[in-house]
Amino acid sequence: MTKPTAKLEIGGQEEGHEFEVLKGSVGPDVVNITSLYKDTGMFTYDPGFTSTASCESKITYIDGDEGILLHRGYPIEQLAEHGDFLETCYLLLYGELPTKAQKEDFDYRVTHHTMVHEQMNRFFTGFRRDAHPMAVMCGVVGAMSAFYHDSTDISDPHQRMVASLRMIAKMPTIAAMAYKYHVGQPFVYPKNELGYAANFLHMCFAVPCEEYKVNPVLARAMERIFILHADHEQNASTSTVRLAGSSGANPFACIAAGIACLWGPAHGGANEAALNMLDEIGSVDRIPEFIDRAKDKNDPFRLMGFGHRVYKNYDPRAKIMQKTCHEVLSELGIKDDPQLDIAMELERIALTDEYFIEKKLYPNIDFYSGITLKALGFPTTMFTVLFALARTVGWIAQWKEMIEDPKQKIGRPRQLYTGATQRDYVPIAKR
Ligand code: SDX
């Protein structure tokens, strides 16, 4: 069977150009334009990469029209329902669900890497108490490069795996330390007998003065929230990690770059922005005013937690997050949460509004996560930290896949230059 190709006719060039079309196992085919510049002397132009596949990957598949999210082929709904977060971590890293023995070994190895170098504690005292926890995370995670030199040689598969385990294991500890520093309480060490999410809740909410018992329903909800945030194809922060890693930078520095990118309100910062937006709306009867603002081209206001570059249907994670939100609120006996009332009514109105239907704007993962995290006891400033904690495994898995790709080379995009053409220097006396 002849290989499919794409033909390009360029005005002013006699010869047409032919490029091979590559087929994936599922999803859109791609036109392989790696030789375009050599063949035509031209670049493609795609700011924001709306039509660009930056790499080949086997980790996560998203169908934005159908609202499908698969990790190594397994639907997010099934992973969130049946497994725990470390099972999803194993799947993302190694490509298969672990056997019982593999899971026990992986859990043991992660659990026994949860402590951080004791000297890292001193980093925190350099920050103002009111520093945003994401600023602390950018600094402290980047500083891991200064502590774990024995796992920064990316050419050594063993060091790559040690660095991956360290990142997954230590992120909850660092995130909890960022929270404790923010609220002025002493750091709490990890406890090996606790599961991943339970350990994190204990490190955040335990105090030296009394025993802290982790609520198993809330720990299960936390595990599920981490699973929902674990990986999401080539999103902005994952692409940042891949680009940083393509230069050979060590994994800790790459993850710190991913954290910085995730912080933006158009990306992972949307969960914090969505809750602040619900507070700004303040009551159900003010919703129409904000819907109108979201539709007004002259108003920069957007509905935080709505819309997505890929999902033009309901984000499958948002449905599970909404269910988890109700579970957490009922477990905590929170009957009528005004923010939840506003969120539910806002969703109902938006999903019936012509503008949102035409632009295919649906709630995304960030819409209900804020209400849930607030009910769990986290301040809004910690919401994106939790997103970064969970996304670390996705960043690491994608970084590892890139490093192990024999075709890997440094990422170096070009541009459409519209600036000044060459001109001579003018002495200041003549300007
Ligand atoms: C995440 O990529 C990922 O996978 C990200 C993520 C992950 O897991 O890694 O899923 C996590 O980042 C989720 C998204 C969180 N961000 C927000 O909730 C912020 C609010 N959403 C928007 O900023 C926006 O929807 C984006 C950034 C999410 C997507 O932006 P795009 O793909 O560039 O789409 P766009 O801005 O071009 O919007 C298309 C149209 C525009 O109108 P027109 O210019 O065509 O007239 O829809 C409008 C936008 O004005 N629009 C919105 C809107 N989102 C898009 N209008 C009102 N409110 C919104 N939220």
Short mmCIF file of C-alpha atoms and ligand atoms in Angstrom, two decimals:
data_model
loop_
_atom_site.label_atom_id
_atom_site.label_comp_id
_atom_site.label_asym_id
_atom_site.label_seq_id
_atom_site.Cartn_x
_atom_site.Cartn_y
_atom_site.Cartn_z
CA MET A 1 0.00 0.00 0.00
CA THR A 2 1.46 3.39 -1.01
CA LYS A 3 2.36 5.62 1.92
CA PRO A 4 -0.04 8.62 2.29
CA THR A 5 1.56 11.95 1.43
CA ALA A 6 0.68 15.66 1.54
CA LYS A 7 1.43 17.90 -1.43
CA LEU A 8 2.34 21.59 -1.12
CA GLU A 9 2.27 23.96 -4.08
CA ILE A 10 4.05 27.28 -3.31
CA GLY A 11 3.49 30.26 -5.58
CA GLY A 12 6.61 31.21 -7.55
CA GLN A 13 8.18 27.78 -7.13
CA GLU A 14 7.84 25.47 -10.18
CA GLU A 15 8.32 22.32 -8.19
CA GLY A 16 5.53 21.14 -5.86
CA HIS A 17 6.62 19.53 -2.60
CA GLU A 18 5.54 16.23 -1.15
CA PHE A 19 5.67 15.29 2.53
CA GLU A 20 4.92 11.96 4.18
CA VAL A 21 1.82 11.62 6.38
CA LEU A 22 2.40 9.70 9.62
CA LYS A 23 -0.42 7.79 11.27
CA GLY A 24 -0.78 7.32 15.04
CA SER A 25 -2.53 4.41 16.76
CA VAL A 26 -5.50 6.75 17.29
CA GLY A 27 -6.16 10.47 16.74
CA PRO A 28 -5.19 12.88 13.95
CA ASP A 29 -2.52 11.95 11.40
CA VAL A 30 0.44 14.33 11.08
CA VAL A 31 2.25 15.81 8.09
CA ASN A 32 5.97 15.28 8.63
CA ILE A 33 7.43 18.69 7.74
CA THR A 34 10.91 18.19 9.20
CA SER A 35 12.39 18.77 5.71
CA LEU A 36 10.10 21.74 4.85
CA TYR A 37 12.74 24.45 5.39
CA LYS A 38 15.43 22.45 3.56
CA ASP A 39 13.04 21.73 0.64
CA THR A 40 11.26 25.11 0.38
CA GLY A 41 13.28 27.69 2.35
CA MET A 42 10.09 28.43 4.32
CA PHE A 43 8.91 27.85 7.91
CA THR A 44 5.42 26.97 9.09
CA TYR A 45 3.75 29.59 11.28
CA ASP A 46 1.65 28.42 14.25
CA PRO A 47 1.79 30.71 17.33
CA GLY A 48 0.35 28.85 20.36
CA PHE A 49 0.89 25.57 18.48
CA THR A 50 -2.84 25.14 17.73
CA SER A 51 -2.05 22.78 14.79
CA THR A 52 1.39 21.48 15.73
CA ALA A 53 2.42 18.06 17.06
CA SER A 54 5.67 18.76 18.92
CA CYS A 55 6.62 15.11 19.48
CA GLU A 56 5.60 11.47 19.24
CA SER A 57 4.34 10.05 22.55
CA LYS A 58 2.79 6.86 23.96
CA ILE A 59 1.76 8.24 27.34
CA THR A 60 -1.56 10.13 27.16
CA TYR A 61 -4.24 10.44 24.49
CA ILE A 62 -6.98 13.09 24.53
CA ASP A 63 -9.97 13.24 22.18
CA GLY A 64 -11.22 16.81 22.68
CA ASP A 65 -14.42 16.33 20.66
CA GLU A 66 -15.47 13.16 22.48
CA GLY A 67 -14.16 14.24 25.90
CA ILE A 68 -11.88 11.19 26.18
CA LEU A 69 -8.66 11.00 28.26
CA LEU A 70 -6.56 7.81 28.22
CA HIS A 71 -3.32 7.14 30.14
CA ARG A 72 -1.42 4.36 28.32
CA GLY A 73 -4.84 3.39 26.89
CA TYR A 74 -6.73 3.26 30.19
CA PRO A 75 -9.68 5.72 30.56
CA ILE A 76 -9.22 8.31 33.33
CA GLU A 77 -12.65 7.37 34.75
CA GLN A 78 -11.48 3.78 35.41
CA LEU A 79 -8.10 4.77 36.84
CA ALA A 80 -9.74 7.31 39.18
CA GLU A 81 -12.42 4.80 40.23
CA HIS A 82 -10.32 1.69 40.85
CA GLY A 83 -6.70 2.62 41.49
CA ASP A 84 -4.61 4.87 43.70
CA PHE A 85 -2.24 7.65 42.66
CA LEU A 86 0.97 5.57 42.82
CA GLU A 87 -0.63 2.99 40.52
CA THR A 88 -1.23 5.76 37.97
CA CYS A 89 2.36 6.97 38.54
CA TYR A 90 3.68 3.47 37.79
CA LEU A 91 1.49 3.24 34.67
CA LEU A 92 2.65 6.63 33.34
CA LEU A 93 6.34 5.86 34.02
CA TYR A 94 6.55 2.22 32.89
CA GLY A 95 3.62 1.92 30.43
CA GLU A 96 1.73 -0.96 32.11
CA LEU A 97 -0.39 -1.41 35.22
CA PRO A 98 1.79 -2.94 37.97
CA THR A 99 1.38 -6.49 39.27
CA LYS A 100 0.82 -6.80 43.02
CA ALA A 101 4.53 -7.37 43.60
CA GLN A 102 5.54 -4.48 41.33
CA LYS A 103 3.09 -2.16 43.10
CA GLU A 104 4.34 -3.12 46.56
CA ASP A 105 7.97 -2.57 45.46
CA PHE A 106 7.14 0.81 43.85
CA ASP A 107 5.16 1.97 46.89
CA TYR A 108 8.06 0.95 49.15
CA ARG A 109 10.64 2.79 47.03
CA VAL A 110 8.57 5.97 46.81
CA THR A 111 7.69 5.91 50.52
CA HIS A 112 11.37 5.58 51.46
CA HIS A 113 12.30 8.66 49.43
CA THR A 114 9.74 11.04 50.98
CA MET A 115 12.13 12.85 53.34
CA VAL A 116 14.08 15.81 51.98
CA HIS A 117 17.69 16.75 52.83
CA GLU A 118 17.48 18.35 56.28
CA GLN A 119 19.38 21.42 55.07
CA MET A 120 16.57 22.20 52.61
CA ASN A 121 14.57 23.44 55.61
CA ARG A 122 16.79 26.49 55.67
CA PHE A 123 15.62 27.53 52.20
CA PHE A 124 12.19 28.35 53.49
CA THR A 125 13.38 30.86 56.08
CA GLY A 126 14.72 33.00 53.20
CA PHE A 127 11.15 33.63 51.97
CA ARG A 128 8.72 36.19 53.39
CA ARG A 129 5.95 34.42 55.32
CA ASP A 130 3.39 35.94 52.95
CA ALA A 131 5.23 34.72 49.84
CA HIS A 132 2.92 32.88 47.41
CA PRO A 133 3.53 29.11 47.92
CA MET A 134 4.05 28.72 44.16
CA ALA A 135 6.99 31.16 44.37
CA VAL A 136 8.41 28.97 47.14
CA MET A 137 7.88 25.81 45.06
CA CYS A 138 9.71 27.33 42.06
CA GLY A 139 12.67 28.13 44.29
CA VAL A 140 12.86 25.02 46.44
CA VAL A 141 12.28 22.48 43.63
CA GLY A 142 14.90 24.21 41.48
CA ALA A 143 17.27 24.02 44.46
CA MET A 144 16.93 20.21 44.49
CA SER A 145 19.57 20.34 41.73
CA ALA A 146 21.94 21.63 44.42
CA PHE A 147 21.23 18.71 46.77
CA TYR A 148 20.85 15.60 44.65
CA HIS A 149 23.93 15.71 42.40
CA ASP A 150 24.01 11.89 42.31
CA SER A 151 20.88 11.85 40.12
CA THR A 152 21.48 14.66 37.66
CA ASP A 153 23.43 12.73 35.00
CA ILE A 154 20.61 12.30 32.49
CA SER A 155 22.67 9.92 30.33
CA ASP A 156 22.55 7.29 33.11
CA PRO A 157 19.24 5.33 33.12
CA HIS A 158 19.71 4.47 36.79
CA GLN A 159 20.14 8.14 37.74
CA ARG A 160 17.12 9.07 35.61
CA MET A 161 14.98 6.59 37.53
CA VAL A 162 16.35 7.71 40.92
CA ALA A 163 15.62 11.35 40.04
CA SER A 164 12.09 10.38 38.91
CA LEU A 165 11.39 8.55 42.16
CA ARG A 166 12.84 11.39 44.21
CA MET A 167 10.62 13.94 42.46
CA ILE A 168 7.43 11.90 42.91
CA ALA A 169 8.28 11.07 46.53
CA LYS A 170 9.46 14.48 47.68
CA MET A 171 6.95 16.80 46.05
CA PRO A 172 4.26 16.17 48.73
CA THR A 173 6.84 16.84 51.47
CA ILE A 174 8.02 20.09 49.85
CA ALA A 175 4.42 21.17 49.11
CA ALA A 176 3.42 20.51 52.72
CA MET A 177 6.49 22.45 53.93
CA ALA A 178 5.48 25.37 51.69
CA TYR A 179 2.02 25.29 53.29
CA LYS A 180 3.33 24.99 56.86
CA TYR A 181 5.76 27.86 56.29
CA HIS A 182 2.89 29.94 54.84
CA VAL A 183 0.72 29.41 57.93
CA GLY A 184 3.60 29.72 60.42
CA GLN A 185 3.41 26.16 61.77
CA PRO A 186 6.32 23.70 62.26
CA PHE A 187 7.13 21.26 59.45
CA VAL A 188 5.77 17.73 59.91
CA TYR A 189 7.87 14.78 58.77
CA PRO A 190 6.40 12.08 56.50
CA LYS A 191 5.18 8.87 58.16
CA ASN A 192 5.99 5.67 56.26
CA GLU A 193 2.93 3.81 57.46
CA LEU A 194 0.61 6.27 55.65
CA GLY A 195 -0.43 6.10 51.99
CA TYR A 196 0.68 8.81 49.55
CA ALA A 197 -2.30 11.19 49.89
CA ALA A 198 -2.89 10.42 53.58
CA ASN A 199 0.78 11.20 54.26
CA PHE A 200 0.40 14.52 52.45
CA LEU A 201 -2.74 15.47 54.42
CA HIS A 202 -0.97 14.51 57.65
CA MET A 203 2.10 16.64 56.79
CA CYS A 204 -0.21 19.58 56.03
CA PHE A 205 -2.70 19.42 58.88
CA ALA A 206 -1.00 17.62 61.80
CA VAL A 207 0.38 19.79 64.63
CA PRO A 208 2.80 18.72 67.40
CA CYS A 209 0.23 19.38 70.12
CA GLU A 210 -2.14 16.52 69.33
CA GLU A 211 -2.63 13.31 67.36
CA TYR A 212 -3.97 13.97 63.81
CA LYS A 213 -6.10 11.20 62.35
CA VAL A 214 -6.46 11.31 58.56
CA ASN A 215 -10.09 10.92 57.42
CA PRO A 216 -9.99 7.95 54.98
CA VAL A 217 -12.80 9.40 52.82
CA LEU A 218 -10.85 12.65 52.40
CA ALA A 219 -7.60 10.74 51.75
CA ARG A 220 -9.38 8.74 49.02
CA ALA A 221 -10.70 11.99 47.53
CA MET A 222 -7.16 13.45 47.61
CA GLU A 223 -5.80 10.35 45.82
CA ARG A 224 -8.46 10.79 43.14
CA ILE A 225 -7.71 14.50 42.74
CA PHE A 226 -4.02 13.67 42.25
CA ILE A 227 -4.93 11.03 39.62
CA LEU A 228 -7.06 13.55 37.71
CA HIS A 229 -4.14 16.00 37.53
CA ALA A 230 -1.36 13.49 36.79
CA ASP A 231 -0.76 14.07 33.06
CA HIS A 232 -2.43 15.71 30.10
CA GLU A 233 -0.55 15.27 26.81
CA GLN A 234 1.54 18.23 25.55
CA ASN A 235 0.00 21.05 27.65
CA ALA A 236 1.95 24.26 28.22
CA SER A 237 3.86 23.16 31.34
CA THR A 238 4.67 19.71 29.94
CA SER A 239 5.94 21.34 26.74
CA THR A 240 8.06 23.63 28.95
CA VAL A 241 9.56 20.62 30.73
CA ARG A 242 10.27 18.89 27.39
CA LEU A 243 11.90 22.01 25.92
CA ALA A 244 14.03 22.58 29.04
CA GLY A 245 14.99 18.89 29.06
CA SER A 246 15.90 18.93 25.36
CA SER A 247 18.97 21.04 26.20
CA GLY A 248 20.15 18.38 28.66
CA ALA A 249 19.19 20.34 31.78
CA ASN A 250 18.84 18.15 34.89
CA PRO A 251 15.33 16.88 35.79
CA PHE A 252 14.96 19.01 38.92
CA ALA A 253 15.61 22.20 36.92
CA CYS A 254 13.14 21.03 34.24
CA ILE A 255 10.40 20.37 36.79
CA ALA A 256 11.00 23.82 38.32
CA ALA A 257 10.46 25.29 34.83
CA GLY A 258 7.21 23.31 34.56
CA ILE A 259 6.05 24.67 37.92
CA ALA A 260 6.72 28.23 36.78
CA CYS A 261 4.66 27.72 33.61
CA LEU A 262 1.80 25.96 35.44
CA TRP A 263 1.41 28.99 37.73
CA GLY A 264 -0.22 31.10 35.01
CA PRO A 265 -4.01 31.70 35.40
CA ALA A 266 -4.62 30.44 31.84
CA HIS A 267 -3.16 27.09 32.92
CA GLY A 268 -2.81 25.55 36.38
CA GLY A 269 -3.40 28.88 38.11
CA ALA A 270 -7.03 28.69 36.92
CA ASN A 271 -8.15 26.68 39.96
CA GLU A 272 -7.13 29.53 42.28
CA ALA A 273 -8.53 32.11 39.81
CA ALA A 274 -11.84 30.18 39.53
CA LEU A 275 -12.47 30.28 43.27
CA ASN A 276 -11.53 33.96 43.42
CA MET A 277 -13.97 34.52 40.53
CA LEU A 278 -16.78 32.79 42.45
CA ASP A 279 -16.04 35.09 45.39
CA GLU A 280 -16.12 38.12 43.06
CA ILE A 281 -19.50 37.03 41.64
CA GLY A 282 -20.66 36.76 45.24
CA SER A 283 -24.26 35.69 44.61
CA VAL A 284 -26.33 33.73 42.11
CA ASP A 285 -28.22 36.82 40.96
CA ARG A 286 -24.99 38.48 39.76
CA ILE A 287 -24.13 35.58 37.41
CA PRO A 288 -25.77 37.13 34.28
CA GLU A 289 -23.58 40.23 34.71
CA PHE A 290 -20.42 38.08 34.63
CA ILE A 291 -21.66 35.93 31.75
CA ASP A 292 -22.14 39.17 29.77
CA ARG A 293 -18.63 40.32 30.70
CA ALA A 294 -17.19 36.94 29.57
CA LYS A 295 -18.87 37.47 26.17
CA ASP A 296 -17.75 41.09 25.81
CA LYS A 297 -14.77 41.26 23.44
CA ASN A 298 -13.67 44.52 25.04
CA ASP A 299 -13.64 43.02 28.51
CA PRO A 300 -10.57 40.86 29.34
CA PHE A 301 -12.67 38.96 31.90
CA ARG A 302 -12.97 35.23 31.20
CA LEU A 303 -14.86 32.57 33.11
CA MET A 304 -12.05 30.85 35.00
CA GLY A 305 -12.42 27.09 34.92
CA PHE A 306 -14.19 27.24 31.54
CA GLY A 307 -12.87 26.46 28.08
CA HIS A 308 -9.94 24.38 26.90
CA ARG A 309 -7.55 24.28 23.94
CA VAL A 310 -8.32 20.63 23.30
CA TYR A 311 -11.66 19.77 24.96
CA LYS A 312 -14.56 21.05 22.86
CA ASN A 313 -16.77 18.83 24.98
CA TYR A 314 -17.02 18.31 28.72
CA ASP A 315 -13.56 17.73 30.31
CA PRO A 316 -13.93 14.13 31.60
CA ARG A 317 -11.92 15.11 34.65
CA ALA A 318 -14.39 17.90 35.53
CA LYS A 319 -17.23 15.36 35.86
CA ILE A 320 -15.19 13.23 38.29
CA MET A 321 -14.06 16.36 40.14
CA GLN A 322 -17.69 17.48 40.54
CA LYS A 323 -18.62 14.05 41.98
CA THR A 324 -15.62 14.20 44.34
CA CYS A 325 -16.62 17.70 45.36
CA HIS A 326 -20.06 16.49 46.47
CA GLU A 327 -18.50 13.50 48.30
CA VAL A 328 -16.08 15.73 50.24
CA LEU A 329 -18.75 18.32 51.13
CA SER A 330 -21.16 15.64 52.37
CA GLU A 331 -18.40 13.83 54.35
CA LEU A 332 -17.62 17.16 56.02
CA GLY A 333 -21.30 17.86 56.61
CA ILE A 334 -21.17 21.03 54.51
CA LYS A 335 -24.81 21.33 53.47
CA ASP A 336 -25.08 24.56 51.53
CA ASP A 337 -21.81 25.92 50.26
CA PRO A 338 -22.55 29.34 48.67
CA GLN A 339 -19.59 28.99 46.27
CA LEU A 340 -20.86 25.59 45.13
CA ASP A 341 -24.36 27.04 44.62
CA ILE A 342 -22.87 29.80 42.46
CA ALA A 343 -20.68 27.30 40.56
CA MET A 344 -23.58 24.93 39.82
CA GLU A 345 -25.85 27.79 38.68
CA LEU A 346 -23.02 29.35 36.63
CA GLU A 347 -22.42 26.02 34.89
CA ARG A 348 -26.16 25.55 34.26
CA ILE A 349 -26.54 29.02 32.71
CA ALA A 350 -23.27 28.85 30.69
CA LEU A 351 -24.13 25.45 29.19
CA THR A 352 -27.42 26.80 27.85
CA ASP A 353 -25.97 30.12 26.60
CA GLU A 354 -25.59 30.47 22.80
CA TYR A 355 -22.09 32.02 23.09
CA PHE A 356 -20.70 29.15 25.17
CA ILE A 357 -22.43 26.54 23.02
CA GLU A 358 -21.11 28.07 19.80
CA LYS A 359 -17.56 28.35 21.18
CA LYS A 360 -17.81 24.91 22.81
CA LEU A 361 -16.84 26.21 26.23
CA TYR A 362 -17.36 23.66 29.00
CA PRO A 363 -16.13 23.46 32.61
CA ASN A 364 -12.59 22.12 32.80
CA ILE A 365 -10.76 20.39 35.61
CA ASP A 366 -10.17 23.68 37.41
CA PHE A 367 -13.84 24.59 37.80
CA TYR A 368 -14.77 22.33 40.72
CA SER A 369 -11.31 21.58 42.11
CA GLY A 370 -11.10 24.89 44.01
CA ILE A 371 -14.30 24.30 45.97
CA THR A 372 -13.13 20.78 46.85
CA LEU A 373 -9.64 21.84 47.92
CA LYS A 374 -11.03 24.69 50.03
CA ALA A 375 -13.39 22.23 51.77
CA LEU A 376 -10.37 19.97 52.44
CA GLY A 377 -8.82 22.90 54.33
CA PHE A 378 -6.39 24.41 51.79
CA PRO A 379 -6.15 28.17 51.19
CA THR A 380 -6.61 29.25 47.53
CA THR A 381 -2.89 30.04 47.30
CA MET A 382 -2.15 26.31 47.71
CA PHE A 383 -4.43 25.11 44.88
CA THR A 384 -1.87 25.34 42.08
CA VAL A 385 0.77 23.81 44.38
CA LEU A 386 -1.44 20.71 44.61
CA PHE A 387 -1.81 20.71 40.83
CA ALA A 388 2.01 20.85 40.51
CA LEU A 389 2.41 18.06 43.08
CA ALA A 390 0.17 15.74 41.06
CA ARG A 391 1.46 16.82 37.63
CA THR A 392 5.07 16.07 38.59
CA VAL A 393 4.66 12.42 37.55
CA GLY A 394 3.35 13.50 34.13
CA TRP A 395 6.21 15.95 33.64
CA ILE A 396 8.74 13.30 34.67
CA ALA A 397 7.20 10.59 32.47
CA GLN A 398 7.16 12.91 29.44
CA TRP A 399 10.73 14.11 30.19
CA LYS A 400 11.91 10.48 30.47
CA GLU A 401 10.18 9.55 27.19
CA MET A 402 11.86 12.48 25.45
CA ILE A 403 15.35 11.69 26.83
CA GLU A 404 14.98 8.04 25.81
CA ASP A 405 13.78 8.92 22.28
CA PRO A 406 16.68 8.19 19.88
CA LYS A 407 15.37 10.96 17.59
CA GLN A 408 15.58 13.50 20.44
CA LYS A 409 17.36 16.82 19.71
CA ILE A 410 17.34 20.28 21.25
CA GLY A 411 14.08 22.14 20.64
CA ARG A 412 14.78 25.33 18.68
CA PRO A 413 11.77 26.93 16.92
CA ARG A 414 12.24 29.71 14.30
CA GLN A 415 10.11 32.84 13.65
CA LEU A 416 8.45 35.17 11.18
CA TYR A 417 10.67 38.27 11.46
CA THR A 418 8.87 41.59 10.90
CA GLY A 419 11.37 43.89 12.60
CA ALA A 420 13.78 46.44 11.08
CA THR A 421 15.96 45.27 8.17
CA GLN A 422 19.73 45.94 8.34
CA ARG A 423 20.70 49.61 8.93
CA ASP A 424 23.91 51.41 10.03
CA TYR A 425 24.71 52.69 13.53
CA VAL A 426 23.99 56.43 14.06
CA PRO A 427 26.26 58.28 16.55
CA ILE A 428 24.29 59.80 19.40
CA ALA A 429 25.23 63.33 18.33
CA LYS A 430 23.36 62.70 15.06
CA ARG A 431 20.14 61.19 16.49
C1 SDX B 1 -5.63 23.74 32.20
O1 SDX B 1 -3.71 22.25 27.92
C2 SDX B 1 -4.09 21.53 28.92
O2 SDX B 1 -4.24 20.33 28.83
C3 SDX B 1 -4.25 22.30 30.22
C4 SDX B 1 -4.84 21.50 31.38
C5 SDX B 1 -3.91 20.42 31.86
O3 SDX B 1 -4.39 19.47 32.47
O4 SDX B 1 -2.68 20.58 31.68
O5 SDX B 1 -6.08 20.92 31.00
C6 SDX B 1 -5.08 22.40 32.59
O6 SDX B 1 -4.87 24.64 32.00
C7 SDX B 1 -7.11 23.90 31.98
C8 SDX B 1 -7.50 25.34 31.48
C9 SDX B 1 -7.54 26.26 32.70
N1 SDX B 1 -7.71 27.68 32.24
C10 SDX B 1 -8.84 28.34 32.47
O7 SDX B 1 -9.86 27.83 32.94
C11 SDX B 1 -8.76 29.82 32.13
C12 SDX B 1 -10.01 30.23 31.32
N2 SDX B 1 -9.95 29.57 30.02
C13 SDX B 1 -9.38 30.35 28.91
O8 SDX B 1 -8.34 31.20 29.26
C14 SDX B 1 -9.16 29.49 27.67
O9 SDX B 1 -10.29 28.74 27.49
C15 SDX B 1 -7.96 28.57 27.60
C16 SDX B 1 -6.68 29.29 27.88
C17 SDX B 1 -8.11 27.43 28.56
C18 SDX B 1 -7.91 28.01 26.17
O10 SDX B 1 -7.60 29.06 25.36
P1 SDX B 1 -7.44 28.85 23.74
O11 SDX B 1 -7.40 27.44 23.37
O12 SDX B 1 -6.34 29.71 23.28
O13 SDX B 1 -8.83 29.32 23.24
P2 SDX B 1 -9.17 30.81 22.94
O14 SDX B 1 -8.64 31.66 24.06
O15 SDX B 1 -8.74 31.12 21.55
O16 SDX B 1 -10.74 30.78 23.07
C19 SDX B 1 -11.52 30.45 21.95
C20 SDX B 1 -12.68 31.46 22.02
C21 SDX B 1 -12.21 32.90 22.14
O17 SDX B 1 -13.18 33.69 21.50
P3 SDX B 1 -12.84 34.23 19.99
O18 SDX B 1 -11.50 34.93 20.07
O19 SDX B 1 -12.81 33.00 19.13
O20 SDX B 1 -14.00 35.17 19.69
O21 SDX B 1 -13.43 31.21 23.22
C22 SDX B 1 -13.36 32.34 24.08
C23 SDX B 1 -12.22 33.21 23.61
O22 SDX B 1 -12.51 34.58 23.85
N3 SDX B 1 -13.11 31.83 25.42
C24 SDX B 1 -13.72 32.24 26.53
C25 SDX B 1 -13.18 31.45 27.55
N4 SDX B 1 -12.28 30.62 27.05
C26 SDX B 1 -12.23 30.87 25.74
N5 SDX B 1 -14.65 33.19 26.75
C27 SDX B 1 -15.06 33.33 28.03
N6 SDX B 1 -14.58 32.62 29.09
C28 SDX B 1 -13.66 31.66 28.88
N7 SDX B 1 -13.21 30.95 29.90
#
